[in-house]
Structure formats: structure tokens, C-alpha cells
PDB file of C-alpha atoms in Angstrom:
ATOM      1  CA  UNK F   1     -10.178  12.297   7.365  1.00 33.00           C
ATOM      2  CA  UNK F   2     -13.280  10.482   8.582  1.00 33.00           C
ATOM      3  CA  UNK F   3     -13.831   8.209  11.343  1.00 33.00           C
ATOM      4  CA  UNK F   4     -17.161   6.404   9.486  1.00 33.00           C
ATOM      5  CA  UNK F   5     -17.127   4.081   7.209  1.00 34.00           C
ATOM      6  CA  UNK F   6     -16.962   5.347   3.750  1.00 33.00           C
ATOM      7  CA  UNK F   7     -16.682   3.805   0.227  1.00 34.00           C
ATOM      8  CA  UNK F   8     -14.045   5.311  -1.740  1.00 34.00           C
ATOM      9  CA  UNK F   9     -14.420   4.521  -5.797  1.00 33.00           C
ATOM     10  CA  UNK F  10     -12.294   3.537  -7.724  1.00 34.00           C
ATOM     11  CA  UNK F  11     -11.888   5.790 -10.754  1.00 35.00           C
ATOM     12  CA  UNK F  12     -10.476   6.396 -14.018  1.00 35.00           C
ATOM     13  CA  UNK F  13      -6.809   6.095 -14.947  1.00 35.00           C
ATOM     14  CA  UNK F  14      -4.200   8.093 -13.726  1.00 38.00           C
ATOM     15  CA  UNK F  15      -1.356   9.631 -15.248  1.00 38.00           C
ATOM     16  CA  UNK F  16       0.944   9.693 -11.958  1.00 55.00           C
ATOM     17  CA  UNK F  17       0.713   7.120  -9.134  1.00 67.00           C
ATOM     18  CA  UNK F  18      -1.476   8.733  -5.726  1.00 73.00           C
ATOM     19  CA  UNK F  19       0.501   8.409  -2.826  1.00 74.00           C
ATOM     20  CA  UNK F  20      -1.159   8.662   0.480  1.00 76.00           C
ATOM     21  CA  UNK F  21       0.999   8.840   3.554  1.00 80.00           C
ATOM     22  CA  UNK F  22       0.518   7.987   7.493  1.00 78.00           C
ATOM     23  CA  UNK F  23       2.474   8.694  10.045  1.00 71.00           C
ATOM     24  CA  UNK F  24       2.099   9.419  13.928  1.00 57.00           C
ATOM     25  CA  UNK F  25       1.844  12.998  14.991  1.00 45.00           C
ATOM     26  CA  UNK F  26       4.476  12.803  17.751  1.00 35.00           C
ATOM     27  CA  UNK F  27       6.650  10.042  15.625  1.00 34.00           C
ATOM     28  CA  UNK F  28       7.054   7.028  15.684  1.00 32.00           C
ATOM     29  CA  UNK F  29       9.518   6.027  18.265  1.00 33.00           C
ATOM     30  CA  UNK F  30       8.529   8.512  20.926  1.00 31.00           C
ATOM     31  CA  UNK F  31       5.907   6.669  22.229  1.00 33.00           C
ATOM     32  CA  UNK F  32       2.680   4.657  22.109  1.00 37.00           C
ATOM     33  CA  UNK F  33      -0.284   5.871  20.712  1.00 47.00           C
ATOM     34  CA  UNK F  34      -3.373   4.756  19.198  1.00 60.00           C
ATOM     35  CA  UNK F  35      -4.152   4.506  15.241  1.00 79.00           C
ATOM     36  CA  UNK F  36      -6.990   7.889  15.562  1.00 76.00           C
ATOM     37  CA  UNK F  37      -2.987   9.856  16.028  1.00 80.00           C
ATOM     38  CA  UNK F  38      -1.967   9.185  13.074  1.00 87.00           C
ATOM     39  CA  UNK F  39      -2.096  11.948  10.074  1.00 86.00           C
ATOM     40  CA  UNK F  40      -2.069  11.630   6.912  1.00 88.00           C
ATOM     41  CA  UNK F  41      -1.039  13.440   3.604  1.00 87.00           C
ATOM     42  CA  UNK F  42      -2.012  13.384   0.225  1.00 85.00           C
ATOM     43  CA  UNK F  43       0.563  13.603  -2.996  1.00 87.00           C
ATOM     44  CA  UNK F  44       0.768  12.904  -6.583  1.00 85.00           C
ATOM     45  CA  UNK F  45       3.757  11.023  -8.196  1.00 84.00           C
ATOM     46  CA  UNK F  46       5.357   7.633  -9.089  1.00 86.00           C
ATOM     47  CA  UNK F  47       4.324   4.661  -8.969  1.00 90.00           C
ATOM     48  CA  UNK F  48       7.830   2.257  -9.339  1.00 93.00           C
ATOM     49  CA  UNK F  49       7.263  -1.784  -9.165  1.00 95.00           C
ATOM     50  CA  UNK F  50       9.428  -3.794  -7.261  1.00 96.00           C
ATOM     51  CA  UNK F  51      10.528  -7.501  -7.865  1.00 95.00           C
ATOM     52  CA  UNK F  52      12.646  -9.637  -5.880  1.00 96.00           C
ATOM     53  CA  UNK F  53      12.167 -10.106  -2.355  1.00 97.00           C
ATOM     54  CA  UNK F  54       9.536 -13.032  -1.458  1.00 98.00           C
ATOM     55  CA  UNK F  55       6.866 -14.037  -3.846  1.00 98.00           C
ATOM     56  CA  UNK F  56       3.927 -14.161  -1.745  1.00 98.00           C
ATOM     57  CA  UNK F  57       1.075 -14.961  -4.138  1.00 98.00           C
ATOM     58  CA  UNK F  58       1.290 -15.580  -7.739  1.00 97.00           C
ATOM     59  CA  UNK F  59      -0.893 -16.880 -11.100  1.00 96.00           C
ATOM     60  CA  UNK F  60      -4.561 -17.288 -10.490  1.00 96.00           C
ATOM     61  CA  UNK F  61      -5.202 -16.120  -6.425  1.00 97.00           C
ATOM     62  CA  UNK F  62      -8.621 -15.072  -4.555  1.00 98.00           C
ATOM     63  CA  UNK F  63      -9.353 -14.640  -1.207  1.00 98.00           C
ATOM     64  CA  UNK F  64      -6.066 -16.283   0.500  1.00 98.00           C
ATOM     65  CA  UNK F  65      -3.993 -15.061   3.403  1.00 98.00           C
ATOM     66  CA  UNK F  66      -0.319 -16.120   3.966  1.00 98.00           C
ATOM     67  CA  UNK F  67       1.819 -15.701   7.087  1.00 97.00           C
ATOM     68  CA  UNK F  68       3.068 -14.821   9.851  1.00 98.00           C
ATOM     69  CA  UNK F  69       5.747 -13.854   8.142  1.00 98.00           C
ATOM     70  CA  UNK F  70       9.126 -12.521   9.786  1.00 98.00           C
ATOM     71  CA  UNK F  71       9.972  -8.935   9.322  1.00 98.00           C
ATOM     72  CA  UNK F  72      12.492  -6.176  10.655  1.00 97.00           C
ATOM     73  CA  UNK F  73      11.326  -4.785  13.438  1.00 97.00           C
ATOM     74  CA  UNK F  74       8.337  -2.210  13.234  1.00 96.00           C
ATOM     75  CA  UNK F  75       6.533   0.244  14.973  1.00 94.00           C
ATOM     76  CA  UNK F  76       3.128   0.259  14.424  1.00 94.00           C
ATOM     77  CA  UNK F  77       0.465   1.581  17.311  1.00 90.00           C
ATOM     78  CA  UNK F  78       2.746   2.095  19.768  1.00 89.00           C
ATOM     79  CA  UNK F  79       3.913  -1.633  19.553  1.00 93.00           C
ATOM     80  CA  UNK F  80       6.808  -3.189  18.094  1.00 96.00           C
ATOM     81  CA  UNK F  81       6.274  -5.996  15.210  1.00 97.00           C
ATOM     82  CA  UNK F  82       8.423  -8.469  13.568  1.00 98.00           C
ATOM     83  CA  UNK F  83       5.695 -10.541  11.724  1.00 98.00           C
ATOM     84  CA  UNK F  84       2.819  -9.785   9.840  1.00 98.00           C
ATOM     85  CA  UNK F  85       0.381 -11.294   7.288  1.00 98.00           C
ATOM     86  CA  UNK F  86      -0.372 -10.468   3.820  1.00 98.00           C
ATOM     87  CA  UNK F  87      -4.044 -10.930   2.541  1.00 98.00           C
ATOM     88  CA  UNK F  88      -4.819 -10.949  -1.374  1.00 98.00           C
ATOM     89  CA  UNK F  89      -7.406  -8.541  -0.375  1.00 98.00           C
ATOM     90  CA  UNK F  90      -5.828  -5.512  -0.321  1.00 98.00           C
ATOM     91  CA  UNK F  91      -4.153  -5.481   3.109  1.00 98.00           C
ATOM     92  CA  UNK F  92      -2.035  -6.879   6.077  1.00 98.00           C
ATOM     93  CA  UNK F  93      -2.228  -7.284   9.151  1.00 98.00           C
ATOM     94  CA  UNK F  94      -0.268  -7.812  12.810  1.00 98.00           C
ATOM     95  CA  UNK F  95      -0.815 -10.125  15.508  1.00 97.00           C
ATOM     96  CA  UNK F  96      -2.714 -12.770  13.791  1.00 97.00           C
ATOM     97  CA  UNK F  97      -3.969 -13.973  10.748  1.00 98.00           C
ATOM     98  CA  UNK F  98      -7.591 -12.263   9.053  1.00 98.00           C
ATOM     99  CA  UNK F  99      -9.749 -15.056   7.898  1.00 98.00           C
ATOM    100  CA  UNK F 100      -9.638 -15.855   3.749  1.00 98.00           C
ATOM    101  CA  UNK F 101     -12.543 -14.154   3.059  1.00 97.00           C
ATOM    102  CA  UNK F 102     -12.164 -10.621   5.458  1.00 98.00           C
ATOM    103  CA  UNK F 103     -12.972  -8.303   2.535  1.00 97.00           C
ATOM    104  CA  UNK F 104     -13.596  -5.183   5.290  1.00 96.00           C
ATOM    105  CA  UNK F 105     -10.571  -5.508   7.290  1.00 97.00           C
ATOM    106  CA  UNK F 106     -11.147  -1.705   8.868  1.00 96.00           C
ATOM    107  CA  UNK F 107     -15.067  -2.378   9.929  1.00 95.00           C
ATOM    108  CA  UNK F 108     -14.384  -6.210  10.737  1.00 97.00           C
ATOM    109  CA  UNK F 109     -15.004  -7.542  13.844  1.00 96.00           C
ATOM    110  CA  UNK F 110     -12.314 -10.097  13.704  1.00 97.00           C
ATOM    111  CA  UNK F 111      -9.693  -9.344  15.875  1.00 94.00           C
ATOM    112  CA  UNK F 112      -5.990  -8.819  15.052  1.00 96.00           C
ATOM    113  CA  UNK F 113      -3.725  -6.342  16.786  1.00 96.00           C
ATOM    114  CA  UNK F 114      -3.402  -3.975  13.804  1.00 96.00           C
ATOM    115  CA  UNK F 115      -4.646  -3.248  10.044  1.00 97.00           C
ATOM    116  CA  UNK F 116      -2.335  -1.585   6.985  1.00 97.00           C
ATOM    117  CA  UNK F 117      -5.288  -1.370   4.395  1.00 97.00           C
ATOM    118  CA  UNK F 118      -4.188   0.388   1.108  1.00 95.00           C
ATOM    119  CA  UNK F 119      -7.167  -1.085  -0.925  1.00 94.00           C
ATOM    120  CA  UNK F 120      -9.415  -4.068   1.216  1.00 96.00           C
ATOM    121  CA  UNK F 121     -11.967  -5.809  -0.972  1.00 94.00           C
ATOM    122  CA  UNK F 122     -12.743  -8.262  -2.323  1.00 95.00           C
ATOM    123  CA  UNK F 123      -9.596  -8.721  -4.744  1.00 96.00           C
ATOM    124  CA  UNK F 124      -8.477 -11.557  -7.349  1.00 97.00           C
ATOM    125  CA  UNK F 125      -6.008 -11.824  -9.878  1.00 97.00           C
ATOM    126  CA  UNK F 126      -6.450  -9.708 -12.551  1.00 95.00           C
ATOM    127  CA  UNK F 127      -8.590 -11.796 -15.873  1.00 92.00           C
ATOM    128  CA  UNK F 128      -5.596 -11.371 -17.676  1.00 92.00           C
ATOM    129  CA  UNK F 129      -1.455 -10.244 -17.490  1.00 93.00           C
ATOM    130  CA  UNK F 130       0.828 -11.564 -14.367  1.00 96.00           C
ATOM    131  CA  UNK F 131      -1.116 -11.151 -11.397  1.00 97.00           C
ATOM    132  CA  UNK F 132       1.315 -11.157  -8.056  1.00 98.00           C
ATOM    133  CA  UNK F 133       1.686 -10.522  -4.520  1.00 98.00           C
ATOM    134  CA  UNK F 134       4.761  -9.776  -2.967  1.00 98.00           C
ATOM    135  CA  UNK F 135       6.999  -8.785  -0.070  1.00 98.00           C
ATOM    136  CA  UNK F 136      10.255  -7.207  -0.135  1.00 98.00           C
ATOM    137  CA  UNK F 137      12.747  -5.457   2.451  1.00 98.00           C
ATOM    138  CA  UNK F 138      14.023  -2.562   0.795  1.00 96.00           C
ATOM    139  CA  UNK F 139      16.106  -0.157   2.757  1.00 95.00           C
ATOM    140  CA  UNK F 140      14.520   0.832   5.720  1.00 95.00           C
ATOM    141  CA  UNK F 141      11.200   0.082   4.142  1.00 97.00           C
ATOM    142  CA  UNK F 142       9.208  -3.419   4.319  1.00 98.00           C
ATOM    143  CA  UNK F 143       7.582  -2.843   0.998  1.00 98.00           C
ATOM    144  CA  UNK F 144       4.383  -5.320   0.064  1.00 98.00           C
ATOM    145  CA  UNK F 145       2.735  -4.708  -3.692  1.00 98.00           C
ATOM    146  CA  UNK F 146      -0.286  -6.388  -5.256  1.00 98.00           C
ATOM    147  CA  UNK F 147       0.439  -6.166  -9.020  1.00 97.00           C
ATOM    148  CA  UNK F 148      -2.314  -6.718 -11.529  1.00 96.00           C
ATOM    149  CA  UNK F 149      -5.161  -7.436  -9.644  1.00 96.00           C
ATOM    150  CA  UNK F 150      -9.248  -6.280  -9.870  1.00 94.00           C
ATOM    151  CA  UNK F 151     -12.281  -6.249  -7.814  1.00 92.00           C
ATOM    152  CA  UNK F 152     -13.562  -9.919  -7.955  1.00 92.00           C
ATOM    153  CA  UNK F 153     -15.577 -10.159 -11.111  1.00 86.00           C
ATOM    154  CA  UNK F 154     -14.812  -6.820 -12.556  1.00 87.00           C
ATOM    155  CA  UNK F 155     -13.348  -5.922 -16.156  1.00 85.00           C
ATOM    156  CA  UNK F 156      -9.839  -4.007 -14.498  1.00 87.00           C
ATOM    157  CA  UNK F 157      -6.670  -4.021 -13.280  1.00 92.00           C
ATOM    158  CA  UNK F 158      -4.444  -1.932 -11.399  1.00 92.00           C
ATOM    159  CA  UNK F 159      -1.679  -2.199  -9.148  1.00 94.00           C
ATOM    160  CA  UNK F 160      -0.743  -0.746  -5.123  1.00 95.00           C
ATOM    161  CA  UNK F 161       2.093  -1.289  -3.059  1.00 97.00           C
ATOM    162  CA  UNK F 162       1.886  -0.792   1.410  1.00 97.00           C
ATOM    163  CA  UNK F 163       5.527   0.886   2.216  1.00 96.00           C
ATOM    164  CA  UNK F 164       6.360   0.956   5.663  1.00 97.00           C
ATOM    165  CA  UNK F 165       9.503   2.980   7.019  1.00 95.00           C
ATOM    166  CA  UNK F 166      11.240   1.375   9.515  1.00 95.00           C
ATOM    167  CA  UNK F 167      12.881   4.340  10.746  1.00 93.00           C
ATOM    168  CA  UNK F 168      10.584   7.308  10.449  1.00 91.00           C
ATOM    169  CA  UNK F 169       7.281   5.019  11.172  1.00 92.00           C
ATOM    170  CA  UNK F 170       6.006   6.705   8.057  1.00 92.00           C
ATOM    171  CA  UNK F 171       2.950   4.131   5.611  1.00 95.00           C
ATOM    172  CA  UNK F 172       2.539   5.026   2.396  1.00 93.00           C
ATOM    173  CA  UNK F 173       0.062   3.526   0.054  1.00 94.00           C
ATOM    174  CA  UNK F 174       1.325   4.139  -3.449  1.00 94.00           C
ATOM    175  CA  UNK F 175      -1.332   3.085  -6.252  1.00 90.00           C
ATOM    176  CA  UNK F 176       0.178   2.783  -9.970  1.00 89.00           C
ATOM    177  CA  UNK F 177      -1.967   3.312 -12.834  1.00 78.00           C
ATOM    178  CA  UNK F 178      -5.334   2.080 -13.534  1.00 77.00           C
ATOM    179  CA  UNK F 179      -6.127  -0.442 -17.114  1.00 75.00           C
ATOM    180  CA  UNK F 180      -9.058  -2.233 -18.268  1.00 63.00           C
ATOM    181  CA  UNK F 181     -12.352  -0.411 -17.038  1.00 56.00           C
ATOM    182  CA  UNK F 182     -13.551  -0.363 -14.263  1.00 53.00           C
ATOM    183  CA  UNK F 183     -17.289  -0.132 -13.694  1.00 54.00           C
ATOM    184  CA  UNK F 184     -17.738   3.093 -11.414  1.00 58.00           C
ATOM    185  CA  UNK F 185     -21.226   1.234 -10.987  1.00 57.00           C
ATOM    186  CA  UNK F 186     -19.633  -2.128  -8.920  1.00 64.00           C
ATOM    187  CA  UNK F 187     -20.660  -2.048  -5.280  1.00 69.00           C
ATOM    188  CA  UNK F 188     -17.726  -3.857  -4.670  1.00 78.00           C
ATOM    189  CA  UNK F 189     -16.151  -0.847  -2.513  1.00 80.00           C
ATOM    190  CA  UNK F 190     -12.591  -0.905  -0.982  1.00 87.00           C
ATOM    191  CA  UNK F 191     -11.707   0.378   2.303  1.00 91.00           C
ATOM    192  CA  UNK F 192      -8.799   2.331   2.749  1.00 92.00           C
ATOM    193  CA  UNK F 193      -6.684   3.404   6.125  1.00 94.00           C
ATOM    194  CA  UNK F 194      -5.010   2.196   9.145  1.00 95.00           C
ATOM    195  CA  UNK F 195      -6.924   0.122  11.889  1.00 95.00           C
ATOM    196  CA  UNK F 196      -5.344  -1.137  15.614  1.00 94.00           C
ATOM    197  CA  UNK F 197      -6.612  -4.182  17.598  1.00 94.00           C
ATOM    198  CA  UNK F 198     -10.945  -3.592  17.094  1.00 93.00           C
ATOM    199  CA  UNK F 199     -12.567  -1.860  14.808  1.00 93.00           C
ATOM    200  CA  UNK F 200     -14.336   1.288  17.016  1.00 88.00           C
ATOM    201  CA  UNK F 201     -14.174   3.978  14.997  1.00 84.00           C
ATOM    202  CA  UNK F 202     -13.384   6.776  17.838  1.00 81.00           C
ATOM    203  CA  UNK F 203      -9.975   5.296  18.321  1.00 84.00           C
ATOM    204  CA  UNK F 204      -8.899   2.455  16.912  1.00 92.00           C
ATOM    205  CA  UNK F 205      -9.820   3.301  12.925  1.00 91.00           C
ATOM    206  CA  UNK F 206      -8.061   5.982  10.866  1.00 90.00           C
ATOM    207  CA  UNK F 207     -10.151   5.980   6.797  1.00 89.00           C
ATOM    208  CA  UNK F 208      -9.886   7.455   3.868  1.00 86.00           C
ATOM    209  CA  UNK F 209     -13.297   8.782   2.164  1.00 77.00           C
ATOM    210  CA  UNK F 210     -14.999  10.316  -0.952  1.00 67.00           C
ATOM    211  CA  UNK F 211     -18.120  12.296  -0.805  1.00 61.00           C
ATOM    212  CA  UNK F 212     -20.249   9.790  -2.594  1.00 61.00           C
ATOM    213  CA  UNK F 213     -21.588  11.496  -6.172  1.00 59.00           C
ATOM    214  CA  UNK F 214     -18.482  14.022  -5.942  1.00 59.00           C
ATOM    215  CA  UNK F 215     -15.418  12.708  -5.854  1.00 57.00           C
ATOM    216  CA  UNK F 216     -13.957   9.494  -7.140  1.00 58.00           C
ATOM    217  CA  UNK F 217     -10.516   7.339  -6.824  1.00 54.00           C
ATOM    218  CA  UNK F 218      -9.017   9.410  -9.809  1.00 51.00           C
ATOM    219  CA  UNK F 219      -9.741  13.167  -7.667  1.00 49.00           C
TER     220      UNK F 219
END
């Protein structure tokens, strides 16, 4: 884990689905703490699609937010949420509503009280194939999934879904597999991780990174 902002690439396709997991260090429910607290973990294994629940975004989409939208009541830095808003770039967000065209919701300077990022950039329905966005309360998990979508202008498609645990606090970002491409060489780059109400680094942003030239989304 990094606190400086990183690009992560996205790489070749996988076999299994990556799974990357947050949670607080002292849970959830104990009491509040700041986004740098949270851990995370790192796991290979299935990526399952959901459908049902709301249908946030569908057909052709690009840079459009939707909300606030009502949820069951989570935990997320310390304070408790029942509404968020879904971006078709990659991630959501709590408090208020990112502008259309946020593609860097972690480094941002907009303000909003909290970030779930488990691929911001700048995303669009995939060229071809059902390209969706959607919501879904599963369980104890509020569950959002961007299905068939690419980097804007990019010869791909892929799918991730955001899974939030109501009870255990626990995020997971959960990325299927990877189709069509992609050009390693786009500069394009999503951000991945958890951000609170600004974007300073020493407290407030939790990010994923690659060593640039060594590693790549698929690794």
C-alpha cells in the first residue's frame, strides 16, 4: 500500500476474477476512524455477475453520475451512510454527488465525504456487447457492478463490481475477466482505493499501486 498517486495498468486477461478487500483494522462498528486505517488484502477467485436490483446505467453511457440514491445503512469512515452515488467512471461516492467528468476521484479536489474507487477513469460503455451499471442489495452486501465497459476510446472490455458488507464493514472490489485488448500503451490510467472527505494523501487516501515497468493489472 502506497499513499502517492500511482497508475495501476490494466493487463492481460485473467483466468480467475482479483479480489481486493478493505476493511478497518479495529472493525467497523467499533469506532470512527479515518480511510489511512483501513487494510487491505489481496486474493484470487470468482468473479459472479449479478442482475436484478436497480438498473443504474444502461446502452451507450460516458461520463454520467446518478444519485443520491437510498441505501441500508453503512459504515464507511467512521460515519454512517444511507445514500450514495454511482459514477460510470469506475466509482461511488458519499455525501454528494462527483461532477460528470471526475475521472480521478482519489486525487480530486472536489469534495464529497467519501470515495469507493474499484477502477476511476475515464470509462464508457464498452464498443460492443451490453454495457450496464447497476445496484443491488444482496444480503448484507450493497453490491454495485459496471459490466462491459472500457477506457474511453480503447479496443476492451471488462467488467468490476464494489461489494460493501453491511455487517463486517468489509469493500471488496471484485474484477471479472478481461476481453478485447487492451493497449498496455493507453495513458488512460485508473485509480484504485478508498478516499474520505479531501484528497491528502497522509490521511484521507488509501491506493492501490504497480511499480511502473514491473508489474501490471494481470500480476
Amino acid at each position: 500500500m502506497s499513499h502517492s498517486s500511482h497508475p495501476i495498468t490494466l493487463g492481460k486477461s485473467m483466468p480467475k476474477a482479483l479480489i481486493l478487500c478493505a476493511a478497518l483494522l479495529c472493525g467497523a462498528a467499533l469506532q470512527a476512524q479515518v480511510v489511512a486505517n483501513y487494510n487491505f488484502s489481496q486474493t484470487s477467485g470468482t468473479y459472479t455477475q449479478i442482475s436484478g436490483g436497480t438498473l443504474l446505467f444502461s446502452g451507450n453511457f460516458d461520463d454520467a453520475v446518478t444519485g443520491p440514491i437510498t441505501v441500508p445503512a453503512f459504515n464507511y469512515n467512521g460515519t454512517i451512510h444511507t445514500q450514495l452515488y454511482v459514477s460510470t467512471n469506475g466509482f461511488l461516492t458519499f455525501g454528494s454527488a462527483p461532477s460528470a467528468n471526475n475521472h480521478t476521484p482519489l486525487s480530486s479536489p472536489e469534495a464529497y465525504e467519501g470515495a469507493v474507487v474499484p477502477f476511476g477513469a475515464d470509462l464508457q460503455s464498452a464498443a460492443s456487447g451490453v454495457s450496464n451499471v447497476r445496484l443491488r442489495n444482496l444480503g448484507y452486501q450493497i453490491i454495485v457492478q459496471w459490466h462491459n465497459v472500457r477506457r474511453a476510446g480503447e479496443a476492451e472490455a471488462f467488467s468490476f463490481q464494489a461489494r460493501l458488507n453491511r455487517y463486517t464493514g468489509v469493500i471488496q472490489f471484485i474484477y471479472g475477466p478481461i476481453t478485447n485488448g487492451p493497449d498496455a500503451s493507453t495513458n488512460n490510467f485508473p485509480q484504485v482505493g478508498l478516499r474520505g472527505p479531501d484528497n491528502s494523501h497522509a490521511n484521507q487516501v488509501n491506493n492501490r499501486r504497480v511499480e511502473t515497468g514491473r508489474h501490471n493489472w494481470a500480476n
